[in-house]
Amino acid sequence: MHQPPIPHVRGADPQIADLIESEARRQFEKLRMIPSENYVSVAVLEASGSVLTNKYSEGYAGRRYYEGQQFIDPIETLAVQRARDLFGVEHANVQPYSGSPANLAVYLAMVSPGDTVMGMALPMGGHLTHGWPVSVTGKWFRAVQYGVRPDTGRIDLDEVRDLALRERPKIIFCGGTAIPRTIDFPAFARIAAEAGAVLVADIAHIAGLVAGGAHPSPVGHASIITTTTHKTLRGPRGAMIMSTAEHATAIDRAVFPGLQGGPHDHTTAAIAVALKEAATGEFRAYAHQVVANARALASELSERGYRLVSGGTDNHLILIDLTPQGIGGKPAARALDRAGIEVNYNTVPYDPRKPFDPSGIRIGTPAITTRGLAPEHMPQVAAWMDAAISAAIKDDDAAIERIAGQVRDMLAAFPMTGFAAQP
Ligand SMILES: *Cc1c(COP(=O)(O)O)cnc(C)c1O
């Protein structure tokens, strides 16, 4: 059953209680390999589910527009202080509702409609909010986009430099959603300086790796850093903007009153708890284990003939081009999910197929590492993935069912925060 237990939801709304319980069990029984997902601690869940959700607190600690902030102010101050200490930044704002609003606040703080901005194209591994045409950031700004080289699958920093010097963007985003390699923050910083742009590092995917010392930090290179709190950082759904003191006021004003109303104080408390957890030696070990697992999985998949974008991974994420297997990303992802392995279909760079039916799948190790899986388990995970994809190609439903059962049996031995197998 769900942890903490939800008897009051059951009493008030059995329909929703059943669905929450089913989701908890689903998370327990599946290899959850969507790289942006994780399992938070019960402490984070408790803080998220607390009476703090009852409070309004527009403004910042000591400067609120509502009374009754005796306990909210110290909660937000603790969250901010912990973010500053953990990442070593001068300023942190923990109020953005999520990663996309955090990035919008950066635009609001730094540029005006029509200004030139630069980011990585979505199909190359960037994020919608880095200037992709369907996003407000591509509609209201003049967005120029960089990508990866077709031969290496890696960012071509010479191309980034040429584009920046030619287009003179006011801000340059680095980071993304499907980048399996280390982001070269010092190189981006040199390019931004040369082009007269402000560098923004969006570390939503890798924040936990940065905090745990398993990926280089953008601090000292990017003067603005945005991140979600719910991916590798293993906190509640939310976001933070960190910056040098120089941009602190502009960022704070952009978040409130520029873009948002009252902060979600229950989320702020849960962020504070997650940041405290992320400052421990245990979390450092976790971050390194995430990378070790991804490396082990990547090498197993390569050996089985899978084409990995960029040839492998340096972080938590692997992007697989399924063209050699002769199956699209979508049917593969669907079959994997039925086999108890949850991934998402994804475009690969220079994908000849449509975004809604692309050539690849994106997988990651943050959640299964939280669950306790180690490199020694990765050959089995790769074998199941390979078997499920082969079964999908042959329409072998029985094989897919069989794998789902084996996954369930294996995972029964790995406890999940948020779920108790025995009530
Ligand atoms: C996830 C992500 C975001 C957006 O986060 P949401 O909370 O989904 O809005 C922004 N940037 C990057 C790089 C991301 O990976």
Coordinates of C-alpha atoms and ligand atoms in Angstrom, one line a residue:
M1 CA 0.0 0.0 0.0
H2 CA 0.9 3.6 -0.4
Q3 CA 3.3 5.1 2.1
P4 CA 2.4 7.2 4.0
P5 CA -1.0 5.5 4.1
I6 CA -4.0 7.3 2.7
P7 CA -7.1 6.2 4.8
H8 CA -8.7 9.6 4.6
V9 CA -8.6 9.7 0.9
R10 CA -10.2 6.3 0.9
G11 CA -12.9 7.5 3.2
A12 CA -13.6 10.6 1.2
D13 CA -13.0 9.4 -2.3
P14 CA -12.5 5.7 -2.8
Q15 CA -12.2 6.1 -6.6
I16 CA -9.2 8.3 -6.3
A17 CA -7.8 6.2 -3.4
D18 CA -7.9 3.1 -5.7
L19 CA -6.2 4.9 -8.5
I20 CA -3.4 6.2 -6.1
E21 CA -2.9 2.7 -4.7
S22 CA -2.8 1.2 -8.2
E23 CA -0.2 3.8 -9.3
A24 CA 1.9 3.0 -6.2
R25 CA 1.8 -0.7 -7.0
R26 CA 2.6 0.0 -10.7
Q27 CA 5.7 2.0 -9.6
F28 CA 6.7 -0.9 -7.3
E29 CA 6.4 -3.5 -10.0
K30 CA 8.0 -1.8 -13.0
L31 CA 11.6 -0.9 -13.9
R32 CA 11.0 2.8 -14.2
M33 CA 13.6 4.0 -16.7
I34 CA 12.2 7.3 -17.9
P35 CA 15.3 9.4 -17.1
S36 CA 13.4 12.5 -15.8
E37 CA 11.7 10.4 -13.1
N38 CA 12.6 9.1 -9.7
Y39 CA 11.3 7.9 -6.3
V40 CA 11.3 10.5 -3.6
S41 CA 11.7 9.7 0.1
V42 CA 8.7 9.4 2.4
A43 CA 10.0 12.5 4.2
V44 CA 9.7 14.4 0.9
L45 CA 6.2 13.0 0.4
E46 CA 5.1 13.9 3.9
A47 CA 6.3 17.5 3.5
S48 CA 4.6 17.8 0.2
G49 CA 1.3 16.5 1.7
S50 CA 1.4 18.8 4.7
V51 CA -0.9 21.7 5.9
L52 CA 1.6 24.1 4.3
T53 CA -0.6 23.7 1.2
N54 CA -3.2 25.9 3.1
K55 CA -1.0 29.0 3.2
Y56 CA -0.6 32.0 1.0
S57 CA 2.7 33.8 1.1
E58 CA 3.2 36.1 -2.0
G59 CA 6.6 37.8 -1.7
Y60 CA 9.8 36.7 -0.1
A61 CA 10.9 36.0 3.5
G62 CA 10.5 39.2 5.5
R63 CA 8.7 41.0 2.6
R64 CA 5.3 39.2 2.3
Y65 CA 1.9 40.5 1.2
Y66 CA 0.0 38.2 3.7
E67 CA 0.2 37.9 7.5
G68 CA 0.9 34.6 9.3
Q69 CA 4.4 33.9 7.9
Q70 CA 6.0 33.0 11.2
F71 CA 6.8 29.5 10.1
I72 CA 6.7 29.9 6.3
D73 CA 9.6 32.4 6.3
P74 CA 12.0 30.1 8.1
I75 CA 11.0 27.2 5.8
E76 CA 11.7 29.2 2.6
T77 CA 14.9 30.7 4.1
L78 CA 16.1 27.1 5.0
A79 CA 15.4 25.9 1.4
V80 CA 17.2 28.9 -0.1
Q81 CA 20.2 28.5 2.3
R82 CA 20.5 24.8 1.6
A83 CA 20.4 25.4 -2.2
R84 CA 23.1 28.0 -1.9
D85 CA 25.3 25.7 0.3
L86 CA 24.7 22.5 -1.8
F87 CA 25.5 24.1 -5.1
G88 CA 27.8 26.9 -3.9
V89 CA 25.8 29.7 -5.5
E90 CA 25.3 33.3 -4.3
H91 CA 21.6 33.4 -4.8
A92 CA 18.7 30.9 -5.1
N93 CA 15.0 31.3 -5.7
V94 CA 13.0 28.2 -4.8
Q95 CA 9.6 29.5 -5.8
P96 CA 9.2 28.5 -9.5
Y97 CA 6.3 26.1 -9.9
S98 CA 8.3 23.9 -12.2
G99 CA 11.1 23.8 -14.7
S100 CA 9.3 25.5 -17.6
P101 CA 8.1 28.5 -15.5
A102 CA 11.6 28.8 -14.1
N103 CA 13.0 29.2 -17.6
L104 CA 10.2 31.7 -18.5
A105 CA 11.3 33.7 -15.5
V106 CA 14.8 33.8 -16.8
Y107 CA 13.5 35.2 -20.1
L108 CA 11.4 37.8 -18.3
A109 CA 14.4 38.8 -16.2
M110 CA 17.0 39.0 -19.0
V111 CA 15.3 39.8 -22.4
S112 CA 12.4 41.5 -24.1
P113 CA 10.1 40.1 -26.8
G114 CA 11.8 40.1 -30.2
D115 CA 15.3 39.8 -28.7
T116 CA 17.6 37.1 -30.0
V117 CA 18.0 34.0 -27.7
M118 CA 19.9 30.8 -28.3
G119 CA 19.4 27.2 -27.2
M120 CA 19.7 23.7 -28.3
A121 CA 17.0 22.5 -30.7
L122 CA 14.4 20.1 -29.1
P123 CA 15.0 17.2 -31.6
M124 CA 18.7 17.5 -30.9
G125 CA 18.3 17.1 -27.1
G126 CA 17.3 20.6 -26.0
H127 CA 14.1 21.6 -24.1
L128 CA 10.9 23.2 -25.5
T129 CA 11.6 26.3 -23.4
H130 CA 15.1 26.8 -25.0
G131 CA 13.4 28.5 -28.0
W132 CA 11.6 25.7 -29.9
P133 CA 9.0 27.2 -32.3
V134 CA 5.8 25.7 -30.6
S135 CA 6.9 27.1 -27.2
V136 CA 6.2 30.7 -26.2
T137 CA 10.0 31.0 -26.0
G138 CA 10.1 30.4 -29.8
K139 CA 7.1 32.6 -30.6
W140 CA 7.9 35.7 -28.6
F141 CA 11.7 35.7 -29.0
R142 CA 13.9 35.4 -32.1
A143 CA 15.3 32.0 -31.2
V144 CA 18.4 30.5 -32.9
Q145 CA 19.2 26.9 -32.3
Y146 CA 22.2 24.7 -32.2
G147 CA 22.4 20.9 -32.4
V148 CA 24.8 18.0 -32.4
R149 CA 27.1 16.8 -35.2
P150 CA 25.5 14.0 -37.3
D151 CA 28.7 11.9 -37.2
T152 CA 29.4 12.1 -33.4
G153 CA 26.0 12.8 -31.9
R154 CA 27.8 15.5 -29.7
I155 CA 27.5 19.2 -29.5
D156 CA 29.8 20.9 -32.0
L157 CA 31.2 23.8 -30.0
D158 CA 32.7 25.4 -33.1
E159 CA 29.2 25.5 -34.5
V160 CA 27.8 27.0 -31.3
R161 CA 30.5 29.7 -31.4
D162 CA 29.9 30.6 -35.0
L163 CA 26.2 30.8 -34.4
A164 CA 26.6 32.9 -31.3
L165 CA 29.1 35.3 -32.9
R166 CA 26.9 35.7 -36.0
E167 CA 23.5 36.1 -34.2
R168 CA 24.6 37.8 -31.0
P169 CA 21.9 36.3 -28.7
K170 CA 21.4 38.0 -25.4
I171 CA 21.1 34.7 -23.6
I172 CA 22.5 31.3 -24.4
F173 CA 20.9 28.2 -22.9
C174 CA 23.0 25.0 -22.4
G175 CA 21.7 21.8 -21.1
G176 CA 18.7 19.7 -22.2
T177 CA 16.5 16.7 -22.0
A178 CA 18.2 14.1 -24.1
I179 CA 22.0 14.8 -23.8
P180 CA 23.9 11.7 -22.9
R181 CA 27.2 13.5 -22.6
T182 CA 28.9 15.8 -20.2
I183 CA 28.1 19.5 -20.8
D184 CA 31.2 21.5 -21.3
F185 CA 30.2 24.5 -19.1
P186 CA 33.6 26.3 -19.4
A187 CA 33.5 26.2 -23.2
F188 CA 29.9 27.5 -23.3
A189 CA 31.0 30.3 -20.9
R190 CA 33.9 31.3 -23.2
I191 CA 31.5 31.5 -26.1
A192 CA 28.9 33.5 -24.2
A193 CA 31.6 35.9 -23.0
E194 CA 32.9 36.4 -26.6
A195 CA 29.4 36.9 -27.9
G196 CA 28.3 39.2 -25.1
A197 CA 25.6 36.9 -24.0
V198 CA 24.6 35.7 -20.5
L199 CA 25.0 31.9 -20.1
V200 CA 22.1 30.0 -18.6
A201 CA 22.7 26.4 -17.6
D202 CA 19.5 24.4 -17.4
I203 CA 20.6 21.4 -15.3
A204 CA 17.1 20.0 -14.8
H205 CA 18.1 16.5 -15.7
I206 CA 21.6 16.4 -14.1
A207 CA 21.1 18.5 -10.9
G208 CA 21.4 15.5 -8.7
L209 CA 24.6 14.4 -10.4
V210 CA 26.0 17.9 -10.0
A211 CA 25.0 18.0 -6.3
G212 CA 26.5 14.6 -5.8
G213 CA 29.8 15.4 -7.7
A214 CA 29.1 13.0 -10.6
H215 CA 28.9 15.8 -13.2
P216 CA 30.9 19.0 -13.4
S217 CA 29.2 22.0 -11.9
P218 CA 28.1 25.0 -14.0
V219 CA 28.8 27.3 -11.0
G220 CA 31.5 29.8 -11.9
H221 CA 30.7 29.4 -15.6
A222 CA 27.0 30.1 -16.0
S223 CA 25.8 33.2 -14.2
I224 CA 22.2 31.8 -14.1
I225 CA 21.3 28.2 -13.4
T226 CA 17.9 26.7 -13.6
T227 CA 16.8 23.3 -12.5
T228 CA 13.8 21.2 -11.7
T229 CA 13.9 19.6 -8.3
H230 CA 12.1 16.3 -9.2
K231 CA 14.5 14.6 -11.5
T232 CA 17.9 13.3 -10.4
L233 CA 17.8 15.7 -7.5
R234 CA 15.0 13.5 -6.1
G235 CA 12.8 16.2 -4.6
P236 CA 9.2 17.2 -5.1
R237 CA 7.9 18.6 -8.4
G238 CA 9.3 22.1 -8.5
A239 CA 12.2 24.2 -9.6
M240 CA 14.9 26.6 -8.6
I241 CA 16.8 29.4 -10.2
M242 CA 20.3 30.0 -8.9
S243 CA 22.5 32.9 -9.9
T244 CA 25.3 35.3 -9.1
A245 CA 24.4 38.2 -6.8
E246 CA 24.4 40.4 -9.9
H247 CA 21.2 38.9 -11.3
A248 CA 19.5 38.2 -7.9
T249 CA 17.0 41.1 -7.9
A250 CA 16.1 40.6 -11.6
I251 CA 15.4 36.9 -11.1
D252 CA 13.4 37.4 -7.9
R253 CA 11.2 40.1 -9.5
A254 CA 10.7 38.0 -12.6
V255 CA 9.4 35.0 -10.5
F256 CA 7.2 37.2 -8.3
P257 CA 5.5 39.5 -9.2
G258 CA 6.5 39.0 -12.8
L259 CA 5.3 35.5 -13.5
Q260 CA 3.7 33.9 -10.5
G261 CA 1.5 34.6 -7.5
G262 CA 1.8 32.7 -4.2
P263 CA 4.6 30.1 -3.9
H264 CA 3.7 26.5 -3.1
D265 CA 4.9 26.4 0.5
H266 CA 4.4 22.6 0.8
T267 CA 6.7 22.2 -2.2
T268 CA 9.2 24.6 -0.7
A269 CA 9.3 22.6 2.5
A270 CA 9.7 19.4 0.5
I271 CA 12.5 21.0 -1.6
A272 CA 14.3 21.9 1.7
V273 CA 14.0 18.3 2.9
A274 CA 15.3 17.0 -0.5
L275 CA 18.2 19.4 -0.4
K276 CA 19.2 18.3 3.1
E277 CA 19.1 14.7 1.8
A278 CA 21.2 15.6 -1.2
A279 CA 23.9 17.0 1.0
T280 CA 24.7 13.6 2.5
G281 CA 27.4 11.1 1.7
E282 CA 24.6 8.6 0.9
F283 CA 23.4 10.9 -1.9
R284 CA 26.9 11.4 -3.3
A285 CA 27.1 7.6 -3.5
Y286 CA 23.7 7.5 -5.2
A287 CA 24.7 10.1 -7.8
H288 CA 27.9 8.1 -8.7
Q289 CA 25.9 4.8 -8.8
V290 CA 23.4 6.4 -11.2
V291 CA 26.3 7.0 -13.6
A292 CA 27.9 3.6 -13.0
N293 CA 24.6 1.9 -13.8
A294 CA 24.1 3.9 -17.0
R295 CA 27.6 3.1 -18.2
A296 CA 27.1 -0.6 -17.5
L297 CA 23.8 -0.6 -19.2
A298 CA 25.1 1.3 -22.2
S299 CA 27.9 -1.2 -22.7
E300 CA 25.6 -4.2 -22.4
L301 CA 23.2 -2.6 -25.0
S302 CA 26.1 -1.8 -27.4
E303 CA 27.3 -5.4 -27.2
R304 CA 23.8 -6.5 -28.1
G305 CA 23.9 -4.4 -31.3
Y306 CA 22.0 -1.3 -30.1
R307 CA 23.1 2.0 -31.7
L308 CA 23.5 4.6 -28.9
V309 CA 23.5 8.2 -29.9
S310 CA 27.0 9.5 -29.3
G311 CA 28.1 5.9 -28.7
G312 CA 27.4 5.8 -25.0
T313 CA 26.8 7.9 -22.0
D314 CA 28.6 10.0 -19.4
N315 CA 25.6 10.6 -17.2
H316 CA 22.2 9.0 -16.2
L317 CA 20.8 8.9 -19.7
I318 CA 21.0 6.7 -22.8
L319 CA 19.4 7.6 -26.2
I320 CA 18.9 4.6 -28.4
D321 CA 18.4 4.8 -32.2
L322 CA 16.3 1.7 -33.0
T323 CA 16.7 2.0 -36.8
P324 CA 19.1 -1.0 -37.1
Q325 CA 16.5 -3.1 -35.2
G326 CA 13.8 -2.1 -37.7
I327 CA 11.2 -1.0 -35.1
G328 CA 10.0 2.5 -34.3
G329 CA 10.5 4.1 -30.9
K330 CA 6.8 4.2 -30.1
P331 CA 6.0 0.5 -30.7
A332 CA 9.2 -0.4 -28.8
A333 CA 8.3 1.8 -25.9
R334 CA 4.8 0.3 -25.7
A335 CA 6.1 -3.2 -25.8
L336 CA 8.7 -2.4 -23.1
D337 CA 6.1 -0.9 -20.9
R338 CA 4.0 -4.1 -21.2
A339 CA 7.1 -6.1 -20.3
G340 CA 7.4 -4.0 -17.1
I341 CA 10.1 -1.7 -18.4
E342 CA 8.9 1.9 -18.6
V343 CA 10.7 4.2 -21.0
N344 CA 9.7 6.9 -23.4
Y345 CA 9.9 7.2 -27.2
N346 CA 12.1 10.0 -28.3
T347 CA 13.4 11.6 -31.5
V348 CA 17.1 11.0 -32.2
P349 CA 19.2 13.7 -33.9
Y350 CA 18.5 14.0 -37.6
D351 CA 15.5 11.7 -37.1
P352 CA 13.9 10.9 -40.5
R353 CA 10.7 9.9 -38.8
K354 CA 8.0 12.2 -37.3
P355 CA 8.3 13.5 -33.7
F356 CA 5.1 11.6 -32.7
D357 CA 6.5 8.4 -34.2
P358 CA 10.3 8.8 -33.9
S359 CA 13.2 6.4 -34.3
G360 CA 14.4 6.2 -30.7
I361 CA 13.8 5.5 -27.1
R362 CA 15.3 7.4 -24.1
I363 CA 16.2 5.5 -21.0
G364 CA 17.8 6.4 -17.7
T365 CA 18.9 5.0 -14.4
P366 CA 17.9 7.6 -11.7
A367 CA 14.8 5.7 -10.5
I368 CA 16.1 2.1 -10.7
T369 CA 19.3 3.3 -8.8
T370 CA 17.1 4.7 -6.0
R371 CA 15.4 1.4 -6.0
G372 CA 18.8 -0.2 -5.2
L373 CA 19.9 -1.7 -8.5
A374 CA 23.6 -1.8 -9.2
P375 CA 25.9 -2.4 -12.2
E376 CA 25.7 -6.2 -11.6
H377 CA 22.0 -6.0 -12.4
M378 CA 22.5 -4.2 -15.7
P379 CA 23.2 -7.3 -17.9
Q380 CA 19.8 -8.7 -16.8
V381 CA 18.1 -5.4 -17.5
A382 CA 19.7 -5.2 -21.0
A383 CA 18.7 -8.8 -21.7
W384 CA 15.1 -8.1 -20.8
M385 CA 15.0 -4.9 -22.9
D386 CA 16.5 -6.8 -25.9
A387 CA 14.1 -9.7 -25.4
A388 CA 11.1 -7.4 -25.2
I389 CA 12.1 -5.5 -28.3
S390 CA 12.6 -8.7 -30.2
A391 CA 9.3 -10.0 -29.0
A392 CA 7.6 -6.7 -30.2
I393 CA 9.1 -7.2 -33.6
K394 CA 7.7 -10.8 -33.7
D395 CA 4.4 -9.9 -32.1
D396 CA 5.2 -12.4 -29.3
D397 CA 2.8 -11.4 -26.6
A398 CA 3.5 -14.4 -24.5
A399 CA 7.2 -13.5 -24.3
I400 CA 6.3 -10.0 -23.2
E401 CA 4.1 -11.3 -20.5
R402 CA 6.8 -13.6 -19.3
I403 CA 9.3 -10.7 -19.0
A404 CA 6.8 -8.6 -17.1
G405 CA 6.5 -11.5 -14.6
Q406 CA 10.3 -11.8 -14.2
V407 CA 10.7 -8.1 -13.7
R408 CA 8.0 -8.1 -11.1
D409 CA 9.7 -11.0 -9.3
M410 CA 13.1 -9.4 -9.3
L411 CA 11.8 -6.0 -8.1
A412 CA 9.9 -7.6 -5.2
A413 CA 13.3 -7.8 -3.5
F414 CA 14.0 -4.0 -3.8
P415 CA 12.0 -1.9 -1.4
M416 CA 10.3 1.2 -2.7
T417 CA 9.9 4.4 -0.7
G418 CA 6.3 5.4 -1.0
F419 CA 5.0 1.8 -1.1
A420 CA 4.9 -1.1 1.4
A421 CA 4.3 -4.5 -0.1
Q422 CA 2.9 -5.8 3.2
P423 CA 0.3 -3.5 4.8
Ligands
LIG1 C1 12.3 18.7 -17.4 C2 13.0 19.9 -18.0 C3 12.4 21.2 -18.0 C4 11.0 21.5 -17.6 O1 10.5 21.0 -16.4 P1 8.9 20.9 -16.2 O2 8.9 20.8 -14.7 O3 8.5 19.7 -16.9 O4 8.3 22.1 -16.7 C5 13.2 22.2 -18.4 N1 14.4 22.0 -18.9 C6 15.0 20.8 -19.0 C7 16.3 20.7 -19.5 C8 14.3 19.7 -18.5 O5 14.8 18.5 -18.6

